[in-house]
Short mmCIF file of C-alpha atoms and ligand atoms in Angstrom, two decimals:
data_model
loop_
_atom_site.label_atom_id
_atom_site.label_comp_id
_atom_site.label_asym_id
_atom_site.label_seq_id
_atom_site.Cartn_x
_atom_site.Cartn_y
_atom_site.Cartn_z
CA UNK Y 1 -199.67 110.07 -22.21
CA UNK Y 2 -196.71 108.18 -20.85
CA UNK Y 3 -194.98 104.99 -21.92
CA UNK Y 4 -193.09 102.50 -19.76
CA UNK Y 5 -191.44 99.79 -21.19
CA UNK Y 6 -193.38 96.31 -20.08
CA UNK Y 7 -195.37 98.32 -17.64
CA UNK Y 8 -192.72 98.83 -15.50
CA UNK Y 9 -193.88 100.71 -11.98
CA UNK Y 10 -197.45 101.24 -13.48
CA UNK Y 11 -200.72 100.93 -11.32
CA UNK Y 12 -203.01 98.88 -14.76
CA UNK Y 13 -205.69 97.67 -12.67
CA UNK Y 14 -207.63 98.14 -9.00
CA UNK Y 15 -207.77 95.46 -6.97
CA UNK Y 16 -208.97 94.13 -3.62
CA UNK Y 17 -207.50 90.88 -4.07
CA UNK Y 18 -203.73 91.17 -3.19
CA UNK Y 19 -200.81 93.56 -3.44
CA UNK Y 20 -197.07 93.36 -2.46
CA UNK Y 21 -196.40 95.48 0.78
CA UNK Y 22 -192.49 96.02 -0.21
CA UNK Y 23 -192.04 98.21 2.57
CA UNK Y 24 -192.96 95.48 5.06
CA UNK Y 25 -192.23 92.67 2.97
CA UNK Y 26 -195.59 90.71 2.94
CA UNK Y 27 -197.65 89.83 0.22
CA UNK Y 28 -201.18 90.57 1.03
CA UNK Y 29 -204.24 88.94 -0.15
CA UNK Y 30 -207.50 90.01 1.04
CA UNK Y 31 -206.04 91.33 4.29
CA UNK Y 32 -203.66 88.58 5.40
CA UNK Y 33 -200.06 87.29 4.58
CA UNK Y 34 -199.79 84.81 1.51
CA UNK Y 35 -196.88 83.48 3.49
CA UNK Y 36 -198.62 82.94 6.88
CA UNK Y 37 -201.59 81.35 4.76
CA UNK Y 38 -199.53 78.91 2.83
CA UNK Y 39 -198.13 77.94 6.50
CA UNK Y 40 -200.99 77.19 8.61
CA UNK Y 41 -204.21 77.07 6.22
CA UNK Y 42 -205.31 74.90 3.36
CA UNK Y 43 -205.05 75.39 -0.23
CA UNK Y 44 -209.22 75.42 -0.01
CA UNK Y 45 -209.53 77.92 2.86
CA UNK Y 46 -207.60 80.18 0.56
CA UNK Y 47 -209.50 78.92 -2.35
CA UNK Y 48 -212.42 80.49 -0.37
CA UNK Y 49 -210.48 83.66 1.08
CA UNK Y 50 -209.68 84.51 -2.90
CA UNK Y 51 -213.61 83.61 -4.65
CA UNK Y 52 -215.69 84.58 -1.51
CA UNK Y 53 -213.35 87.54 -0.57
CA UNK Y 54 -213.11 86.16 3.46
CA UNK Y 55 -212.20 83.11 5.22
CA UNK Y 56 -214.34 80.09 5.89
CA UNK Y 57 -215.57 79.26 9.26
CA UNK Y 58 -215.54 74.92 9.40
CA UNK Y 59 -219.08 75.01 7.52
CA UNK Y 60 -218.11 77.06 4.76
CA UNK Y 61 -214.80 75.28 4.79
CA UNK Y 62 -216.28 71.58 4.41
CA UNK Y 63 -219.20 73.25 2.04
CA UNK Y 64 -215.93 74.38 -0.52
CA UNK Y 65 -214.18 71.25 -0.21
CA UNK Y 66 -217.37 69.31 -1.29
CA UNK Y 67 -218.08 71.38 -4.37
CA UNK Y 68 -214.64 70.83 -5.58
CA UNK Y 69 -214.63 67.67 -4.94
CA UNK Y 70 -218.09 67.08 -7.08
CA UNK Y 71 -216.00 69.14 -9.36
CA UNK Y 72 -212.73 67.04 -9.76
CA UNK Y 73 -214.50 64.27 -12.41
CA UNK Y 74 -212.67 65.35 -16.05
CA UNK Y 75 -214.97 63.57 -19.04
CA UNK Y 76 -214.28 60.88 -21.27
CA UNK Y 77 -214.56 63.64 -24.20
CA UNK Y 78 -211.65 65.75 -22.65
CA UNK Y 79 -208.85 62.85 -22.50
CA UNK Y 80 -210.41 61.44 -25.99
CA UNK Y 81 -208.94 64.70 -27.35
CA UNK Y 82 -206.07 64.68 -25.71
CA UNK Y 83 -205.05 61.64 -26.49
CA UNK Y 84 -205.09 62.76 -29.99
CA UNK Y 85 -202.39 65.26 -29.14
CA UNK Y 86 -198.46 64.43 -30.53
CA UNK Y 87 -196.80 62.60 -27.82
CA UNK Y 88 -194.23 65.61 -27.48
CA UNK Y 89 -196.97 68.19 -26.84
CA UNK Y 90 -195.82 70.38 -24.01
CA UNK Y 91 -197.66 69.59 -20.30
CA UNK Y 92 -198.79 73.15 -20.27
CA UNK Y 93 -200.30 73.46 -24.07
CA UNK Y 94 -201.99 70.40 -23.49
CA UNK Y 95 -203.43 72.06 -20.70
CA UNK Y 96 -204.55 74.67 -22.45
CA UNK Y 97 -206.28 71.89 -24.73
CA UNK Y 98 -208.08 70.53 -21.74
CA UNK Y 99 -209.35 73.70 -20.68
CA UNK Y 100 -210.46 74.91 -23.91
CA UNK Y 101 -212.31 71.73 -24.50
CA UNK Y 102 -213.77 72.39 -20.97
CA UNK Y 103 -215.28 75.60 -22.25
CA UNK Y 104 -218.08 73.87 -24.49
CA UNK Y 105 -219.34 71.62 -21.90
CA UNK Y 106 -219.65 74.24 -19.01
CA UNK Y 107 -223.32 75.17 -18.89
CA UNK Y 108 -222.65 79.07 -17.64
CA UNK Y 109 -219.82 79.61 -20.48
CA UNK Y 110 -221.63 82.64 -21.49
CA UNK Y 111 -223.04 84.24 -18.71
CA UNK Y 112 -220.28 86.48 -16.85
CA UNK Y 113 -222.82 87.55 -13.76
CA UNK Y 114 -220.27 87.05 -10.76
CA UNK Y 115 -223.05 84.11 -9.27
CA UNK Y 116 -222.21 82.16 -12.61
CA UNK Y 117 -218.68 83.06 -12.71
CA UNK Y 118 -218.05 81.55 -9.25
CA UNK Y 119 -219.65 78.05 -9.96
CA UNK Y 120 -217.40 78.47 -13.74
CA UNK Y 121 -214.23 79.45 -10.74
CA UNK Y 122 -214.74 76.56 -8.64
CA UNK Y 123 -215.36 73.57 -11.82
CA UNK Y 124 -212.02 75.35 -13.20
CA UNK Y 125 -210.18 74.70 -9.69
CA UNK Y 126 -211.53 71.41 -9.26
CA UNK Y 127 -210.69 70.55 -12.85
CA UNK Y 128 -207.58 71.76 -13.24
CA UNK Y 129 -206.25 69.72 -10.88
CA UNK Y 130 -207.38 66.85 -12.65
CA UNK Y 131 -206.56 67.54 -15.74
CA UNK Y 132 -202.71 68.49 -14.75
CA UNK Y 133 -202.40 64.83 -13.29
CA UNK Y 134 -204.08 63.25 -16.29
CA UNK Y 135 -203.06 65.40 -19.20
CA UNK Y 136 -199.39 63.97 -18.56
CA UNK Y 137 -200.51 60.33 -17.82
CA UNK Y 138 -201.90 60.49 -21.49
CA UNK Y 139 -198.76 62.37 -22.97
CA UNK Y 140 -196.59 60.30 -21.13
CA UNK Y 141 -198.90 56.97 -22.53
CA UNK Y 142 -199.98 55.76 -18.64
CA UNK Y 143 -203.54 55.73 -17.77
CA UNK Y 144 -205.70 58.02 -16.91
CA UNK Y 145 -206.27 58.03 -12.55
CA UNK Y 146 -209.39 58.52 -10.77
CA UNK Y 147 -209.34 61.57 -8.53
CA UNK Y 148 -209.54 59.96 -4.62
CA UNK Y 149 -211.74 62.14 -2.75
CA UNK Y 150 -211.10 61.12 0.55
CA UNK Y 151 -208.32 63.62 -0.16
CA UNK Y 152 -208.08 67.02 0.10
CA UNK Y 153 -207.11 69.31 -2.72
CA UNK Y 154 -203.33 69.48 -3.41
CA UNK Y 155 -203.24 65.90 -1.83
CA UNK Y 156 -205.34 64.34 -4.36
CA UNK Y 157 -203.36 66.18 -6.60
CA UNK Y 158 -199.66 64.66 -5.32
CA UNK Y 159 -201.99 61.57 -5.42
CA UNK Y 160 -202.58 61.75 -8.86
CA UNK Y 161 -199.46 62.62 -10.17
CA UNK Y 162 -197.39 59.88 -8.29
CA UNK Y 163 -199.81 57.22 -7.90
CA UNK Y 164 -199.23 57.79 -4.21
CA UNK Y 165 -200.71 58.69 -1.29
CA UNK Y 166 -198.28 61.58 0.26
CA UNK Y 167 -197.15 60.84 3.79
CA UNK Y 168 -198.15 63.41 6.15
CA UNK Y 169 -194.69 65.51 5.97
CA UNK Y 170 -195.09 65.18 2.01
CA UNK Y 171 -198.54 66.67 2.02
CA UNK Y 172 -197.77 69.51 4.36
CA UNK Y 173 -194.65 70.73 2.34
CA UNK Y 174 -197.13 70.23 -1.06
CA UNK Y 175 -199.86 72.10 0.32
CA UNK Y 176 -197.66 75.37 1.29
CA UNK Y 177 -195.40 74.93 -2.04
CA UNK Y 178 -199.01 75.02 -3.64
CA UNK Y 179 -200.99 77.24 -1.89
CA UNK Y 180 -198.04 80.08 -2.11
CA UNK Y 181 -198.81 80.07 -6.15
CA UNK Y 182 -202.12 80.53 -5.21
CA UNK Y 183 -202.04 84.81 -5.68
CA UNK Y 184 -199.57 87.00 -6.78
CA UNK Y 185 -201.02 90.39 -7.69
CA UNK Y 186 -200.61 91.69 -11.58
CA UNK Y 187 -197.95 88.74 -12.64
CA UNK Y 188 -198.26 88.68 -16.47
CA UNK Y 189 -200.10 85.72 -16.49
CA UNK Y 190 -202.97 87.28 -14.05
CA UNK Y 191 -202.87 90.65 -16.36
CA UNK Y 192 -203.35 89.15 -19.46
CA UNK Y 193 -206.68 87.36 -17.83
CA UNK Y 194 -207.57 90.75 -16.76
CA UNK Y 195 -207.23 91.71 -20.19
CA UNK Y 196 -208.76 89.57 -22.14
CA UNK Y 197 -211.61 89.22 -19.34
CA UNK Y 198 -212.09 92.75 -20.40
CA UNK Y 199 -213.38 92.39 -23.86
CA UNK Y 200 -216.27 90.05 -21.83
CA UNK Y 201 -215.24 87.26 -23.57
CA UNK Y 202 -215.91 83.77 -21.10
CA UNK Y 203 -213.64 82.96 -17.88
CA UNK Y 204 -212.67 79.84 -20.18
CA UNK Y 205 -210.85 81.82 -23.13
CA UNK Y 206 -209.24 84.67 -20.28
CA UNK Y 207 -207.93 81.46 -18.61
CA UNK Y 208 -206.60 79.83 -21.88
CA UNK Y 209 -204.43 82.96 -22.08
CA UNK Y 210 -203.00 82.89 -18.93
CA UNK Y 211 -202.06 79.36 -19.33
CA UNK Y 212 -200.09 80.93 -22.22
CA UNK Y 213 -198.44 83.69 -20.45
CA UNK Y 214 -197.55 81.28 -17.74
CA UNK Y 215 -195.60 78.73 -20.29
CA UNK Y 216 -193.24 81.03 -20.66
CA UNK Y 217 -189.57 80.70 -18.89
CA UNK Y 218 -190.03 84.36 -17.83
CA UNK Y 219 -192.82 83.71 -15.79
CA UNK Y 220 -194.26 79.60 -14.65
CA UNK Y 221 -191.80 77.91 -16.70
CA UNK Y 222 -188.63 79.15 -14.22
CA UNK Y 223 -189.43 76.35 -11.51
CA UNK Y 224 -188.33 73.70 -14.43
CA UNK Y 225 -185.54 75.43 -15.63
CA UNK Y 226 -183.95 76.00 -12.49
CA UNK Y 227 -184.26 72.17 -11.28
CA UNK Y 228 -182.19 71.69 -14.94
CA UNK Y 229 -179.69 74.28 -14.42
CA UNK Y 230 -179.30 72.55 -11.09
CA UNK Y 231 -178.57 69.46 -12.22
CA UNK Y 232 -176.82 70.16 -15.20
CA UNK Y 233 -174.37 71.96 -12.43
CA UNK Y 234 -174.05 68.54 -10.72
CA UNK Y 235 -171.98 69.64 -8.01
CA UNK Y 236 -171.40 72.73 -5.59
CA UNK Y 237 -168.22 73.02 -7.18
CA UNK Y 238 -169.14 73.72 -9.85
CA UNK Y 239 -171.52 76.58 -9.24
CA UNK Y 240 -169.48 79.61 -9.76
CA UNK Y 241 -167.80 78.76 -13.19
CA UNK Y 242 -171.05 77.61 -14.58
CA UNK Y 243 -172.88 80.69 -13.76
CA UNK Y 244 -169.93 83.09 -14.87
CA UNK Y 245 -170.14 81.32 -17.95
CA UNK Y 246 -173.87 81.67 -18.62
CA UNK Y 247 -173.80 85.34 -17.34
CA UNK Y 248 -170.67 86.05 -20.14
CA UNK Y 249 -172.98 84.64 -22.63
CA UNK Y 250 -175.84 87.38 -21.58
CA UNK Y 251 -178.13 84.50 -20.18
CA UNK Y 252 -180.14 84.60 -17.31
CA UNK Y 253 -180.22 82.35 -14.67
CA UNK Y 254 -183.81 81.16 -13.77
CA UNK Y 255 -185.34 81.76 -10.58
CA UNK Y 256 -183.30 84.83 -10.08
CA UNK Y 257 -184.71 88.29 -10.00
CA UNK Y 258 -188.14 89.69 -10.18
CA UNK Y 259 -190.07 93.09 -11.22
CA UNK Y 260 -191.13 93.44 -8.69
CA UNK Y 261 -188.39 92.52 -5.66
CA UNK Y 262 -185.49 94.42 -7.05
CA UNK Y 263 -184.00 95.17 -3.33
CA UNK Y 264 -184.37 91.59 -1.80
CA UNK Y 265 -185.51 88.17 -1.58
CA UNK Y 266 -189.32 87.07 -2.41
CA UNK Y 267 -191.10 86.46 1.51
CA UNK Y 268 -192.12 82.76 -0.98
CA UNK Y 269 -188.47 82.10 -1.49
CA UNK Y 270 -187.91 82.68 2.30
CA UNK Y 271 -190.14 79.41 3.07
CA UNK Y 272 -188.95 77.66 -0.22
CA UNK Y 273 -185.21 77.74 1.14
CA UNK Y 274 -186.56 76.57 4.24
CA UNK Y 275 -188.83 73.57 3.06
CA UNK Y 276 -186.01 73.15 0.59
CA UNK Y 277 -182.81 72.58 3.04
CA UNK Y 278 -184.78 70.29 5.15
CA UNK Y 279 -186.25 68.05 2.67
CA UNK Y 280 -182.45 67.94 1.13
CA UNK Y 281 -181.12 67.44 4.83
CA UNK Y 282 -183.81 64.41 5.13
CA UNK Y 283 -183.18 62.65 2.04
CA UNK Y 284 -179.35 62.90 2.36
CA UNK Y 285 -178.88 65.54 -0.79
CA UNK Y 286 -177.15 68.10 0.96
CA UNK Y 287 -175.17 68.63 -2.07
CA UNK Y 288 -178.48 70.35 -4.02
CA UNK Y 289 -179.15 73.08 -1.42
CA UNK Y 290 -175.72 74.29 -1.05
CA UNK Y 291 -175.41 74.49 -4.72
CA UNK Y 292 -178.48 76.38 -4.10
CA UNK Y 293 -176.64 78.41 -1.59
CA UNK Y 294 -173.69 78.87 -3.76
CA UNK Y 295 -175.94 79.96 -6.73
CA UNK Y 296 -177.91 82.75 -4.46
CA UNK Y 297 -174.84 83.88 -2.83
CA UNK Y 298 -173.04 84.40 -6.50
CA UNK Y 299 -176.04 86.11 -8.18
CA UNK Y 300 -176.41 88.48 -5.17
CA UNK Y 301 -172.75 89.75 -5.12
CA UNK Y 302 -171.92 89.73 -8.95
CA UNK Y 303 -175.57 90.99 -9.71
CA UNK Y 304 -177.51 92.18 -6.90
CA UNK Y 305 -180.17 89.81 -8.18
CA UNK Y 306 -182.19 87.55 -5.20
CA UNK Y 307 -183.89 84.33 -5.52
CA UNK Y 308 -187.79 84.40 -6.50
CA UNK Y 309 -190.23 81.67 -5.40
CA UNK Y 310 -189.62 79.14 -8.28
CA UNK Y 311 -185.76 79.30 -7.15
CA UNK Y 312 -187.07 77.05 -4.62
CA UNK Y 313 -190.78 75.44 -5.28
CA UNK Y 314 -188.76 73.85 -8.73
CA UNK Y 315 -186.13 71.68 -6.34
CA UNK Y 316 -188.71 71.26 -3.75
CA UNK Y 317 -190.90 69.69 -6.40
CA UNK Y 318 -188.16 67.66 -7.27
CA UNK Y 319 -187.63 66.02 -3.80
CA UNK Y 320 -190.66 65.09 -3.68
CA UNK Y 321 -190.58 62.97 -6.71
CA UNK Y 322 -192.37 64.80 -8.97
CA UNK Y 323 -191.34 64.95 -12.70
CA UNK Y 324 -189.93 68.26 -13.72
CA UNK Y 325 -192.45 69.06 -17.04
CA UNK Y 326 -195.28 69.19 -14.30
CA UNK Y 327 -193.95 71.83 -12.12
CA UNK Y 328 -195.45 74.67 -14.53
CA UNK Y 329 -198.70 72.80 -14.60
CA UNK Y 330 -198.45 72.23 -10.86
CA UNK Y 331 -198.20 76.73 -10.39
CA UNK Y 332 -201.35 76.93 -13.12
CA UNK Y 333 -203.48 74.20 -10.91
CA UNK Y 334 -202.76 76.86 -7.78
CA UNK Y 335 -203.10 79.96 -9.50
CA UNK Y 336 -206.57 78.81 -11.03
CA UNK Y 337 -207.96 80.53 -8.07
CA UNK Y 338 -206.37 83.50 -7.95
CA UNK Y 339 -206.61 83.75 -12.08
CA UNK Y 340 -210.59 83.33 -11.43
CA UNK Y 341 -210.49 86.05 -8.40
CA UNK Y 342 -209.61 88.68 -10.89
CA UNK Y 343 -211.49 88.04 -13.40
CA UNK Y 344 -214.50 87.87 -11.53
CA UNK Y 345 -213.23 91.11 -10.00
CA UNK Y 346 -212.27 92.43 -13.49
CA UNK Y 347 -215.94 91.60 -15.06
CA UNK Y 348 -217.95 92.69 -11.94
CA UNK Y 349 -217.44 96.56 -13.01
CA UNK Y 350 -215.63 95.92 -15.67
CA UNK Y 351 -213.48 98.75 -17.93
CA UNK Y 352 -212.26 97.58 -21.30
CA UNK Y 353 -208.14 97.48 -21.77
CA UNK Y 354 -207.41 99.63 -24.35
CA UNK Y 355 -204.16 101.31 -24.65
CA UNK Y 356 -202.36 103.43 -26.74
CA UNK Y 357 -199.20 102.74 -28.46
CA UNK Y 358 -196.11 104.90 -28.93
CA UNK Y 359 -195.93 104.63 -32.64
CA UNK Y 360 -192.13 104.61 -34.03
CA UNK Y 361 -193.29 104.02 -37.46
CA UNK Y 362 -193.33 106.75 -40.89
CA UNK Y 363 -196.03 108.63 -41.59
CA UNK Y 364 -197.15 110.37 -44.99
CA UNK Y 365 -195.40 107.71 -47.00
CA UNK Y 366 -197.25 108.01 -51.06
CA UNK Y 367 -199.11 104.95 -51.69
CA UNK Y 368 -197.59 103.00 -55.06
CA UNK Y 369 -199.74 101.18 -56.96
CA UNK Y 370 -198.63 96.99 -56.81
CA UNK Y 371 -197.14 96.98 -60.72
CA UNK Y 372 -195.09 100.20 -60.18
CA UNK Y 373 -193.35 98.88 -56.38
C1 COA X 1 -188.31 88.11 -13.85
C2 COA X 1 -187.55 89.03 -14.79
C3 COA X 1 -188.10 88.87 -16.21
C4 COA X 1 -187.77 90.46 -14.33
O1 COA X 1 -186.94 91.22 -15.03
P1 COA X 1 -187.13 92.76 -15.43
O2 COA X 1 -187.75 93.53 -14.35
O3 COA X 1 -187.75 92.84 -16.76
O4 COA X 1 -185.63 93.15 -15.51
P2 COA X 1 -184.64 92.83 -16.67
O5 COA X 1 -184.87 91.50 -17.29
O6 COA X 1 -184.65 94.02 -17.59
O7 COA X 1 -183.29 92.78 -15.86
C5 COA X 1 -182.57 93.90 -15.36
C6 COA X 1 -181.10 93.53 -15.35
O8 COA X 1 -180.90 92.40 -14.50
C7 COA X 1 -180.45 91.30 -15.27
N1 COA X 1 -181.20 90.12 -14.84
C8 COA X 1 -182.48 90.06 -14.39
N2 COA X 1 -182.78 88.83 -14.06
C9 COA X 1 -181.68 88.08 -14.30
C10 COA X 1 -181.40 86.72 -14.13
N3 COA X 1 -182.31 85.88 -13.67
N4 COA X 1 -180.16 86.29 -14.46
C11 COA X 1 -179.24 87.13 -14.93
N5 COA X 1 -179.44 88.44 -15.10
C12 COA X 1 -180.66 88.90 -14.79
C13 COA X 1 -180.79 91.62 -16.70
O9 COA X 1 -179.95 90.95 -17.60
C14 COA X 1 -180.58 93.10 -16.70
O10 COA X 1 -179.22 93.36 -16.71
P3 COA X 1 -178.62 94.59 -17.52
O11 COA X 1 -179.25 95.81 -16.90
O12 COA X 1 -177.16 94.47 -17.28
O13 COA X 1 -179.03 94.38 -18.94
C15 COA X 1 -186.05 88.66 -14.78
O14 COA X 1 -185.50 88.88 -13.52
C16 COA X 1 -185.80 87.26 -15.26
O15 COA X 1 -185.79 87.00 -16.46
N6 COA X 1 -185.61 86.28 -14.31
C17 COA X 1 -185.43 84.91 -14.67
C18 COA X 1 -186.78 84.24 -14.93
C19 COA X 1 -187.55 84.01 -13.67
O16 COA X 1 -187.03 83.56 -12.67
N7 COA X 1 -188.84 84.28 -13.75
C20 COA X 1 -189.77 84.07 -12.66
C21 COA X 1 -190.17 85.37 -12.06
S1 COA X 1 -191.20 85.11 -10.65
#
């Protein structure tokens, strides 16, 4: 038996769903780039690539984008218990409310056969979305919105959220910030539904997990923290004193570094900075890319550290208008389908997790009775 610390460089699962090609810099999923994807195809043609394991030809295409769109309706029930959440519940554990709730009305919560676990994939999707846009109008004390479904996925979704249509420059910089969260291989949050998939508990409870895994500033939660670090910087100025002083305190900046990409730059981030400098060149805030810029080009010389794809997706988000505490939510709505990939994968020949431990505890100690301790 071996032990590495947080997994580090070990192989935990098979998979025909995606892997990162380091060698040749591409994420792969099912065959293609995740880059290239995110570029020219929909969110739902990758929505299909991920559940059906191939690309949809126009029938299969419009056939998806129907079903979702069935799907997208979140009941009365769901925002009734929202609403009785504390005002300062965070976006993403009130998401994890939603979807629990979810669970009980979902006629196939307890069959795991892969035909059930699709239609339980594609209601999650759909619902998701919904519930990301709506979960906040209730914690935030706006009303609920109707999903529009003369829009397509993540543009109902930007539709949602703002209350506005996106114009047609909007949507396409949406739909590749979204659709690149779609898949990212073993990321903790796609793990732990592998895990808890395992024990063949429902898709519901593995996906309540990940929701959980993906709160966290180490994984999801970077996007938001980055846009703050940003602005609490305020100016490109300012840049290099500001991170000197958080790396002096031992902090980390967010966005920076990965597992994974120790020896260069995420192929995400490399479209992020793109989508990122224009949008800032368009709207006259020059000023947040360089500090971008500046931040990248300090990290990478003081601690050979390179921007990951929330570096980017976080200010992009912002740009566009969107409120910061949704950007986490926004990553969980995408990664729905990917989440659901695996664990259909994970369930269809399924081996439980079960570890060992290296134990640093005593052994032999004589058990003392309570009165004589
Ligand atoms: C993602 C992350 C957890 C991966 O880290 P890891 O593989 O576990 O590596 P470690 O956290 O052990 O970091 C290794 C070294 O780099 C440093 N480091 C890693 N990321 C850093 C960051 N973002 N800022 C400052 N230092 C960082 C660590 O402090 C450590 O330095 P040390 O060896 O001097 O102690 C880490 O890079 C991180 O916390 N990044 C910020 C959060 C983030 O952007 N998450 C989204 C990932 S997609």
């Amino acid at each position: 038996m071996s032990y590495s610390p947080g997994l580090e460089n070990v192989v935990a699962s098979a998979t025909s769903i995606s892997t990162l090609d380091l060698e040749n810099h591409v994420i792969v999923v099912r065959g293609y780039n995740l880059v290239e994807l995110a570029q020219k195809s929909s969110y739902e043609e990758v929505v299909h690539l991920l559940l059906y394991g191939h690309l949809p030809d126009r029938g299969e295409l419009d056939r998806l984008s129907e079903e979702l769109k069935s799907e997208r309706k979140v009941r009365g029930e769901i925002y009734s218990i929202l609403s009785s959440l504390p005002k300062g519940t965070p976006p993403m554990t009130a998401l994890q409310v939603g979807v629990a709730a979810l669970a009980g009305f979902d006629p196939d919560l307890e069959d795991n056969s892969h035909d059930a676990n699709l239609r339980k994939a594609k209601r999650l999707v759909a619902k998701t979305a919904t519930l990301v846009a709506n979960s906040y109008r209730i914690l935030t004390g706006e009303d609920t919105i109707q999903p529009d479904n003369t829009l397509g996925h993540s543009a109902n979704l930007f539709y949602m959220i703002t209350g506005r249509r996106p114009t047609e420059e909007e949507q396409r910089m949406f739909d590749t910030l979204f659709t690149m969260y779609a898949e990212h291989e073993l990321a903790v949050s796609t793990f732990t539904s592998r895990v808890v998939a395992s024990s063949l508990t429902d898709m519901y409870g593995a996906i309540v997990s990940a929701l959980a895994a993906l709160k966290g500033p180490l994984h999801g939660r970077a996007n938001e923290e980055a846009v703050k670090m940003l602005l609490e910087i305020g100016e490109p100025a300012r840049v290099e004193a500001y991170l000197s002083d958080l790396l002096s305190r031992g902090l980390k900046v967010m966005g920076l570094g990965h597992r994974v990409y120790k020896k260069g730059i995420d192929p995400r981030a490399v479209v992020g900075r793109e989508l990122l400098g224009a949008i800032c060149k368009k709207k006259g805030r020059e000023e947040l890319f360089e500090m971008t810029e500046r931040v990248t080009s300090y990290m990478e010389a003081k601690k050979n550290l390179y921007p990951n794809v929330d570096f980017y997706a976080g200010p992009a988000f912002y740009m566009l208008d969107i409120p910061i505490p949704l950007y986490t939510p926004i990553f969980a709505a995408s990664r729905m389908a990917g989440w659901t990939a695996h664990i259909i994968e994970q369930q269809d020949r399924n081996k439980l997790f079960r570890p060992r431990a290296l134990y640093e505890g005593a052994f032999n100690k004589p058990y003392v009775p309570i009165g004589e301790r």
